[in-house]
Structure formats: structure tokens, C-alpha cells
Amino acid sequence: MQEDATRWTVHGSQRIYASPWVNLDLDDVEIPGGRRFGHHVIRFDRPSVGAVIVEDDRVLLTRRHRFTIGRSGWEIPAGWCDEDETPMVAVRREALEETGYAVSSVEHLFTHYPLAGISTHQFQLFVCGGAVKQGEADRSETAELGWFTWPEVRALIQDGEIPDGSSMIALTFYLSTRR
């Protein structure tokens, strides 16, 4: 394989902010051509997971308010892997916490890096089935649940009712490869 001509060289890194959830570093980088500068990098120690829960040709979405964007929208159930938790275990836990549904089948769809130019955040997406109601959704995370047909999901995306990027990419990937 040919060496990537766009590869940056990292000469060092300084931690600017640290927390159990997120770290912010200032990396000393050099780009092809020799220019050197400081580049901020948001680092996460653990991946996130998301669940496309499908039953009877419908998908289960959660509605919640996101203070960071100042609005509510529909999303797939998603969240962080707990420490020492595998993504497969985490996606089952997140599905149950955010929807009240336990899932019996879990299949990895794909992994992506939503902000690859500035962040190490890894997001693993799964398709889940065999959903059985086992309790109530955590109301601190979920305002409303809805089972949507795929034409309804397309309309939600088109109307901007699914503002979350990872939800949108998971749903459109599923629609383009499985529908």
C-alpha cells in the first residue's frame, strides 16, 4: 500500500482539560509541506453505541430535548459504553434504559467517527430485533417513544425531525442496504 501523502506528523501533545468523560488536547502537528501548528483534539476513552431497533417493518425511536442544539428531535437509542463494557453489552443496556424494551438479537452494522478531523470519538451502530417490553423508558433521557414505518422515517429525516447525525447515518444506511 502506498504511503498516504496527506499524513500529518504529531510531534507532541499537551492535555488542556481532563475529565472521566472527555479530554481536550493541543497537539503539535506538522502537515505535508512542513507547516507546523497547534491543533485541538477532543479525545474520548470509550466508544458510543447506537441501536436501530426493528420489529414488524417498523423502527423504534426516542424523542428527547438536546440542550446543546436547543431543540427536541427523534433519535435511535444510544449512549456511552461503561468502563469495561463491550459495545455489544452496552447497546443492549442502552436500548433497555432508553426504551424499556429488551432486545434478543444484535448485529453490528458499522463503526464511524462522527468528527474525525477533531475528535477520536468512535460510534458503533447496531441493528437489533426481538424487542420485548420489559419496563419503562428512563424519563430523564426519553420524553416519548414511537414506532415508525420506513416511509415515516424517510419523512422525519427529510423534515429535519432527526437532527442527530449518528441516528441519521444509521437509519439511512439501514434504509439503503436492507430496504
PDB file of C-alpha atoms in Angstrom:
ATOM      1  CA  MET A   1       0.000   0.000   0.000  1.00  0.00           C
ATOM      2  CA  GLN A   2       1.266   3.457  -0.910  1.00  0.00           C
ATOM      3  CA  GLU A   3       2.130   5.898   1.884  1.00  0.00           C
ATOM      4  CA  ASP A   4      -0.640   8.465   2.322  1.00  0.00           C
ATOM      5  CA  ALA A   5       0.660  11.823   1.100  1.00  0.00           C
ATOM      6  CA  THR A   6      -1.793  13.646   3.377  1.00  0.00           C
ATOM      7  CA  ARG A   7      -0.486  12.092   6.621  1.00  0.00           C
ATOM      8  CA  TRP A   8       0.203  14.558   9.432  1.00  0.00           C
ATOM      9  CA  THR A   9       3.103  14.129  11.866  1.00  0.00           C
ATOM     10  CA  VAL A  10       2.352  14.587  15.571  1.00  0.00           C
ATOM     11  CA  HIS A  11       5.371  15.943  17.453  1.00  0.00           C
ATOM     12  CA  GLY A  12       3.723  16.167  20.865  1.00  0.00           C
ATOM     13  CA  SER A  13       0.519  16.606  22.807  1.00  0.00           C
ATOM     14  CA  GLN A  14      -0.483  18.739  25.794  1.00  0.00           C
ATOM     15  CA  ARG A  15      -3.573  17.940  27.866  1.00  0.00           C
ATOM     16  CA  ILE A  16      -5.606  21.134  28.313  1.00  0.00           C
ATOM     17  CA  TYR A  17      -8.654  19.652  30.042  1.00  0.00           C
ATOM     18  CA  ALA A  18      -9.364  16.230  31.531  1.00  0.00           C
ATOM     19  CA  SER A  19     -12.496  14.568  32.867  1.00  0.00           C
ATOM     20  CA  PRO A  20     -13.776  10.998  33.128  1.00  0.00           C
ATOM     21  CA  TRP A  21     -15.954  11.722  30.080  1.00  0.00           C
ATOM     22  CA  VAL A  22     -13.857  13.789  27.683  1.00  0.00           C
ATOM     23  CA  ASN A  23     -10.335  15.174  27.296  1.00  0.00           C
ATOM     24  CA  LEU A  24      -9.113  18.135  25.281  1.00  0.00           C
ATOM     25  CA  ASP A  25      -5.546  18.119  23.976  1.00  0.00           C
ATOM     26  CA  LEU A  26      -3.479  20.585  21.978  1.00  0.00           C
ATOM     27  CA  ASP A  27      -1.359  18.557  19.567  1.00  0.00           C
ATOM     28  CA  ASP A  28       1.787  19.915  17.916  1.00  0.00           C
ATOM     29  CA  VAL A  29       1.301  18.781  14.306  1.00  0.00           C
ATOM     30  CA  GLU A  30       3.136  19.117  11.020  1.00  0.00           C
ATOM     31  CA  ILE A  31       1.304  18.820   7.720  1.00  0.00           C
ATOM     32  CA  PRO A  32       2.807  17.786   4.373  1.00  0.00           C
ATOM     33  CA  GLY A  33       4.857  20.689   3.110  1.00  0.00           C
ATOM     34  CA  GLY A  34       6.362  21.335   6.532  1.00  0.00           C
ATOM     35  CA  ARG A  35       3.923  23.795   8.135  1.00  0.00           C
ATOM     36  CA  ARG A  36       3.657  23.180  11.882  1.00  0.00           C
ATOM     37  CA  PHE A  37       0.902  24.394  14.231  1.00  0.00           C
ATOM     38  CA  GLY A  38      -1.243  23.535  17.250  1.00  0.00           C
ATOM     39  CA  HIS A  39      -4.411  21.522  16.580  1.00  0.00           C
ATOM     40  CA  HIS A  40      -7.075  20.862  19.224  1.00  0.00           C
ATOM     41  CA  VAL A  41      -8.216  17.251  19.587  1.00  0.00           C
ATOM     42  CA  ILE A  42     -11.220  16.084  21.615  1.00  0.00           C
ATOM     43  CA  ARG A  43     -10.345  12.621  22.939  1.00  0.00           C
ATOM     44  CA  PHE A  44     -12.754  10.032  24.306  1.00  0.00           C
ATOM     45  CA  ASP A  45     -11.569   6.896  26.094  1.00  0.00           C
ATOM     46  CA  ARG A  46     -14.669   4.830  25.332  1.00  0.00           C
ATOM     47  CA  PRO A  47     -16.856   4.362  22.268  1.00  0.00           C
ATOM     48  CA  SER A  48     -20.539   5.161  21.931  1.00  0.00           C
ATOM     49  CA  VAL A  49     -23.155   2.755  20.620  1.00  0.00           C
ATOM     50  CA  GLY A  50     -26.498   3.153  18.871  1.00  0.00           C
ATOM     51  CA  ALA A  51     -29.377   0.741  18.249  1.00  0.00           C
ATOM     52  CA  VAL A  52     -31.599   0.597  15.170  1.00  0.00           C
ATOM     53  CA  ILE A  53     -34.399  -1.461  16.770  1.00  0.00           C
ATOM     54  CA  VAL A  54     -36.536  -3.069  14.055  1.00  0.00           C
ATOM     55  CA  GLU A  55     -39.749  -5.074  14.547  1.00  0.00           C
ATOM     56  CA  ASP A  56     -42.513  -5.842  12.035  1.00  0.00           C
ATOM     57  CA  ASP A  57     -41.012  -3.481   9.447  1.00  0.00           C
ATOM     58  CA  ARG A  58     -41.031  -0.547  11.883  1.00  0.00           C
ATOM     59  CA  VAL A  59     -38.225   1.146  13.815  1.00  0.00           C
ATOM     60  CA  LEU A  60     -38.334   2.333  17.438  1.00  0.00           C
ATOM     61  CA  LEU A  61     -37.169   5.913  18.009  1.00  0.00           C
ATOM     62  CA  THR A  62     -36.885   8.059  21.112  1.00  0.00           C
ATOM     63  CA  ARG A  63     -37.712  11.744  21.319  1.00  0.00           C
ATOM     64  CA  ARG A  64     -35.645  13.942  23.593  1.00  0.00           C
ATOM     65  CA  HIS A  65     -34.501  17.502  24.064  1.00  0.00           C
ATOM     66  CA  ARG A  66     -30.830  18.293  23.398  1.00  0.00           C
ATOM     67  CA  PHE A  67     -29.784  21.452  25.218  1.00  0.00           C
ATOM     68  CA  THR A  68     -26.661  21.736  23.054  1.00  0.00           C
ATOM     69  CA  ILE A  69     -28.745  22.461  19.952  1.00  0.00           C
ATOM     70  CA  GLY A  70     -31.729  23.943  21.791  1.00  0.00           C
ATOM     71  CA  ARG A  71     -34.364  21.594  20.436  1.00  0.00           C
ATOM     72  CA  SER A  72     -36.012  18.192  20.572  1.00  0.00           C
ATOM     73  CA  GLY A  73     -35.827  15.512  17.934  1.00  0.00           C
ATOM     74  CA  TRP A  74     -36.197  11.811  17.234  1.00  0.00           C
ATOM     75  CA  GLU A  75     -33.150   9.559  17.709  1.00  0.00           C
ATOM     76  CA  ILE A  76     -32.128   5.951  17.886  1.00  0.00           C
ATOM     77  CA  PRO A  77     -31.327   4.781  21.443  1.00  0.00           C
ATOM     78  CA  ALA A  78     -27.638   5.474  22.023  1.00  0.00           C
ATOM     79  CA  GLY A  79     -25.012   6.159  24.659  1.00  0.00           C
ATOM     80  CA  TRP A  80     -21.542   5.516  26.007  1.00  0.00           C
ATOM     81  CA  CYS A  81     -20.009   2.154  26.774  1.00  0.00           C
ATOM     82  CA  ASP A  82     -19.493   1.905  30.507  1.00  0.00           C
ATOM     83  CA  GLU A  83     -15.970   1.176  31.694  1.00  0.00           C
ATOM     84  CA  ASP A  84     -15.011  -2.451  30.893  1.00  0.00           C
ATOM     85  CA  GLU A  85     -18.290  -2.955  28.969  1.00  0.00           C
ATOM     86  CA  THR A  86     -18.249  -4.304  25.415  1.00  0.00           C
ATOM     87  CA  PRO A  87     -20.196  -2.415  22.747  1.00  0.00           C
ATOM     88  CA  MET A  88     -22.490  -5.438  22.300  1.00  0.00           C
ATOM     89  CA  VAL A  89     -23.428  -5.353  26.001  1.00  0.00           C
ATOM     90  CA  ALA A  90     -23.685  -1.550  26.014  1.00  0.00           C
ATOM     91  CA  VAL A  91     -26.129  -1.415  23.104  1.00  0.00           C
ATOM     92  CA  ARG A  92     -28.470  -3.868  24.854  1.00  0.00           C
ATOM     93  CA  ARG A  93     -28.281  -1.800  28.058  1.00  0.00           C
ATOM     94  CA  GLU A  94     -28.885   1.492  26.245  1.00  0.00           C
ATOM     95  CA  ALA A  95     -31.866   0.052  24.358  1.00  0.00           C
ATOM     96  CA  LEU A  96     -33.452  -1.104  27.621  1.00  0.00           C
ATOM     97  CA  GLU A  97     -32.699   2.119  29.530  1.00  0.00           C
ATOM     98  CA  GLU A  98     -33.947   4.485  26.853  1.00  0.00           C
ATOM     99  CA  THR A  99     -36.947   2.498  25.582  1.00  0.00           C
ATOM    100  CA  GLY A 100     -37.937  -0.078  28.199  1.00  0.00           C
ATOM    101  CA  TYR A 101     -37.512  -2.772  25.525  1.00  0.00           C
ATOM    102  CA  ALA A 102     -35.061  -5.670  25.827  1.00  0.00           C
ATOM    103  CA  VAL A 103     -33.659  -6.899  22.503  1.00  0.00           C
ATOM    104  CA  SER A 104     -32.773 -10.530  21.789  1.00  0.00           C
ATOM    105  CA  SER A 105     -30.749 -10.101  18.597  1.00  0.00           C
ATOM    106  CA  VAL A 106     -27.906  -7.657  17.997  1.00  0.00           C
ATOM    107  CA  GLU A 107     -25.898  -7.328  14.773  1.00  0.00           C
ATOM    108  CA  HIS A 108     -23.077  -4.848  14.188  1.00  0.00           C
ATOM    109  CA  LEU A 109     -23.885  -2.527  11.258  1.00  0.00           C
ATOM    110  CA  PHE A 110     -20.733  -0.386  11.101  1.00  0.00           C
ATOM    111  CA  THR A 111     -18.382   1.870  13.035  1.00  0.00           C
ATOM    112  CA  HIS A 112     -17.798   5.525  12.254  1.00  0.00           C
ATOM    113  CA  TYR A 113     -16.009   8.583  13.625  1.00  0.00           C
ATOM    114  CA  PRO A 114     -18.528  11.473  13.531  1.00  0.00           C
ATOM    115  CA  LEU A 115     -15.934  14.264  13.823  1.00  0.00           C
ATOM    116  CA  ALA A 116     -12.776  12.585  12.504  1.00  0.00           C
ATOM    117  CA  GLY A 117     -10.970  15.875  11.869  1.00  0.00           C
ATOM    118  CA  ILE A 118     -11.081  16.989  15.508  1.00  0.00           C
ATOM    119  CA  SER A 119     -12.105  14.009  17.650  1.00  0.00           C
ATOM    120  CA  THR A 120     -11.276  10.378  18.429  1.00  0.00           C
ATOM    121  CA  HIS A 121     -14.951   9.673  19.238  1.00  0.00           C
ATOM    122  CA  GLN A 122     -15.889   6.255  17.870  1.00  0.00           C
ATOM    123  CA  PHE A 123     -19.545   5.359  17.308  1.00  0.00           C
ATOM    124  CA  GLN A 124     -20.563   1.718  16.787  1.00  0.00           C
ATOM    125  CA  LEU A 125     -24.004   1.160  15.303  1.00  0.00           C
ATOM    126  CA  PHE A 126     -26.093  -1.999  15.584  1.00  0.00           C
ATOM    127  CA  VAL A 127     -29.375  -3.360  14.256  1.00  0.00           C
ATOM    128  CA  CYS A 128     -31.433  -5.036  16.980  1.00  0.00           C
ATOM    129  CA  GLY A 129     -34.506  -7.241  16.893  1.00  0.00           C
ATOM    130  CA  GLY A 130     -36.707  -9.342  19.127  1.00  0.00           C
ATOM    131  CA  ALA A 131     -37.806  -6.296  21.128  1.00  0.00           C
ATOM    132  CA  VAL A 132     -39.888  -7.193  24.189  1.00  0.00           C
ATOM    133  CA  LYS A 133     -41.331  -4.559  26.526  1.00  0.00           C
ATOM    134  CA  GLN A 134     -39.800  -5.085  29.988  1.00  0.00           C
ATOM    135  CA  GLY A 135     -40.313  -1.770  31.715  1.00  0.00           C
ATOM    136  CA  GLU A 136     -40.498   1.954  31.261  1.00  0.00           C
ATOM    137  CA  ALA A 137     -38.028   4.191  29.490  1.00  0.00           C
ATOM    138  CA  ASP A 138     -35.812   6.389  31.650  1.00  0.00           C
ATOM    139  CA  ARG A 139     -37.777   9.659  31.551  1.00  0.00           C
ATOM    140  CA  SER A 140     -34.628  11.694  32.169  1.00  0.00           C
ATOM    141  CA  GLU A 141     -33.455  10.516  28.738  1.00  0.00           C
ATOM    142  CA  THR A 142     -36.647   9.841  26.786  1.00  0.00           C
ATOM    143  CA  ALA A 143     -39.655  12.155  26.508  1.00  0.00           C
ATOM    144  CA  GLU A 144     -41.537   9.994  24.023  1.00  0.00           C
ATOM    145  CA  LEU A 145     -41.245   6.685  22.158  1.00  0.00           C
ATOM    146  CA  GLY A 146     -42.523   5.963  18.688  1.00  0.00           C
ATOM    147  CA  TRP A 147     -42.639   3.021  16.308  1.00  0.00           C
ATOM    148  CA  PHE A 148     -42.278   4.350  12.760  1.00  0.00           C
ATOM    149  CA  THR A 149     -42.672   2.784   9.334  1.00  0.00           C
ATOM    150  CA  TRP A 150     -39.782   3.292   6.928  1.00  0.00           C
ATOM    151  CA  PRO A 151     -41.706   5.834   4.818  1.00  0.00           C
ATOM    152  CA  GLU A 152     -42.347   7.762   8.054  1.00  0.00           C
ATOM    153  CA  VAL A 153     -38.626   7.603   8.911  1.00  0.00           C
ATOM    154  CA  ARG A 154     -37.775   8.999   5.465  1.00  0.00           C
ATOM    155  CA  ALA A 155     -40.230  11.863   6.080  1.00  0.00           C
ATOM    156  CA  LEU A 156     -38.774  12.564   9.549  1.00  0.00           C
ATOM    157  CA  ILE A 157     -35.288  12.786   8.038  1.00  0.00           C
ATOM    158  CA  GLN A 158     -36.446  14.997   5.172  1.00  0.00           C
ATOM    159  CA  ASP A 159     -38.372  17.294   7.561  1.00  0.00           C
ATOM    160  CA  GLY A 160     -35.356  17.721   9.868  1.00  0.00           C
ATOM    161  CA  GLU A 161     -37.027  15.881  12.752  1.00  0.00           C
ATOM    162  CA  ILE A 162     -33.961  13.636  13.232  1.00  0.00           C
ATOM    163  CA  PRO A 163     -31.227  16.190  13.982  1.00  0.00           C
ATOM    164  CA  ASP A 164     -28.740  13.706  15.470  1.00  0.00           C
ATOM    165  CA  GLY A 165     -26.073  12.800  12.912  1.00  0.00           C
ATOM    166  CA  SER A 166     -25.358   9.257  14.126  1.00  0.00           C
ATOM    167  CA  SER A 167     -29.085   8.453  14.171  1.00  0.00           C
ATOM    168  CA  MET A 168     -29.483   9.805  10.671  1.00  0.00           C
ATOM    169  CA  ILE A 169     -26.494   7.917   9.265  1.00  0.00           C
ATOM    170  CA  ALA A 170     -27.579   4.639  10.931  1.00  0.00           C
ATOM    171  CA  LEU A 171     -31.137   4.923   9.634  1.00  0.00           C
ATOM    172  CA  THR A 172     -30.140   5.941   6.102  1.00  0.00           C
ATOM    173  CA  PHE A 173     -27.539   3.152   5.977  1.00  0.00           C
ATOM    174  CA  TYR A 174     -30.168   0.635   7.065  1.00  0.00           C
ATOM    175  CA  LEU A 175     -32.625   2.005   4.505  1.00  0.00           C
ATOM    176  CA  SER A 176     -30.053   1.861   1.697  1.00  0.00           C
ATOM    177  CA  THR A 177     -28.763  -1.639   2.436  1.00  0.00           C
ATOM    178  CA  ARG A 178     -31.693  -3.544   3.934  1.00  0.00           C
ATOM    179  CA  ARG A 179     -34.804  -1.994   2.392  1.00  0.00           C
TER     180      ARG A 179
END
